[in-house]
Amino acid sequence: MSERPDEPSQAPDAESLLPIDEHIEEGHDAEGRKVRHRGIYLLPNLFTTANLFAGFYSIINSMSAQAALSAGDSAGASRYFAFAAIAIFVAMVLDGLDGRVARMTNTQSAFGAEYDSLSDMVAFGVAPALLAFGWALGDMGKVGWMVAFIYVAGAALRLARFNTQVGKADKRYFIGLASPAAAGVVAGVVWAFSDYGIQGSKMSFLVALLVAAAGMLMVSNIKYNSFKELDLKGRVPFVAILAVVLVFAVVFSDPPRILLLVFLAYAASGPVQYLLRLRRR
């Protein structure tokens, strides 16, 4: 049997070495010479940028609320705090859309994943901590900013761990409370009570416990249902559509309180299921 001599392996071309989100585009410089440059997918990154903007907008409103409090405008401060909390919930919607848009349009990318994590850190890490600090924790002095930092550190560690577990962990579960859910607890508390005109200084201790607990749950090993196994593309009974309409009606009947209850229930579901599993052993 004749053997063919080993052919030298060809070096991969430049385009194959690029991350999956980058592609080579050809153009011309000012002198008319052909140049090649890289680009990124626009559509999913637009949603991620909107998510980042929502987090930034929340931070700006938290700062405006503190300025209003310093000026003695408690009504204006409550309004700014409510806007800051709502912006975090808007960021959650946008965060859920960018990944789905990327999958639907086949524009998933390493760049998009990293950009999404950085945006999440702002929207679900820094923004909720500053919101809680400005509304309630600031009156607690050093304890207040330490609690806020526990939350920020928990969000950063949670996102870093999630990035390292992509493709390895069971998709049915999150390990630790997801940062958007933790942000929902914090934003829900502020929105629900500031909507009634209740000042956070009267609830400093309770808010500190919730913020610290949310930060610790994010870095815990407690499993949470991810609901990623739900098939949103398949056919469903007509009753399911009615149930969805009913859910939306309930939420819009009293958004601050309903959303707070939903996120508190989800945050508590992990520890409750963990204790039930321990009891069965």
mmCIF file of C-alpha atoms in Angstrom, residues 1 54 57 71 73 80 97 100 115 124 152 157 177 184 217 221 261:
data_model
loop_
_atom_site.group_PDB
_atom_site.id
_atom_site.type_symbol
_atom_site.label_atom_id
_atom_site.label_comp_id
_atom_site.label_asym_id
_atom_site.label_seq_id
_atom_site.Cartn_x
_atom_site.Cartn_y
_atom_site.Cartn_z
ATOM 1 C CA MET A 1 0.000 0.000 0.000
ATOM 2 C CA ALA A 54 -31.235 51.411 31.512
ATOM 3 C CA TYR A 57 -30.342 55.732 33.816
ATOM 4 C CA ALA A 71 -32.878 69.830 49.181
ATOM 5 C CA ASP A 73 -37.926 67.550 48.398
ATOM 6 C CA TYR A 80 -36.698 59.617 41.276
ATOM 7 C CA LEU A 97 -34.253 39.853 24.706
ATOM 8 C CA ARG A 100 -32.950 35.408 22.371
ATOM 9 C CA TYR A 115 -20.544 42.757 26.551
ATOM 10 C CA PHE A 124 -27.993 44.381 38.095
ATOM 11 C CA VAL A 152 -21.964 44.498 44.318
ATOM 12 C CA LEU A 157 -18.730 36.941 41.466
ATOM 13 C CA LEU A 177 -29.592 33.433 42.601
ATOM 14 C CA GLY A 184 -35.637 42.497 41.159
ATOM 15 C CA LEU A 217 -27.604 34.049 47.613
ATOM 16 C CA ASN A 221 -24.476 26.870 45.700
ATOM 17 C CA LEU A 261 -43.935 39.408 45.629
#
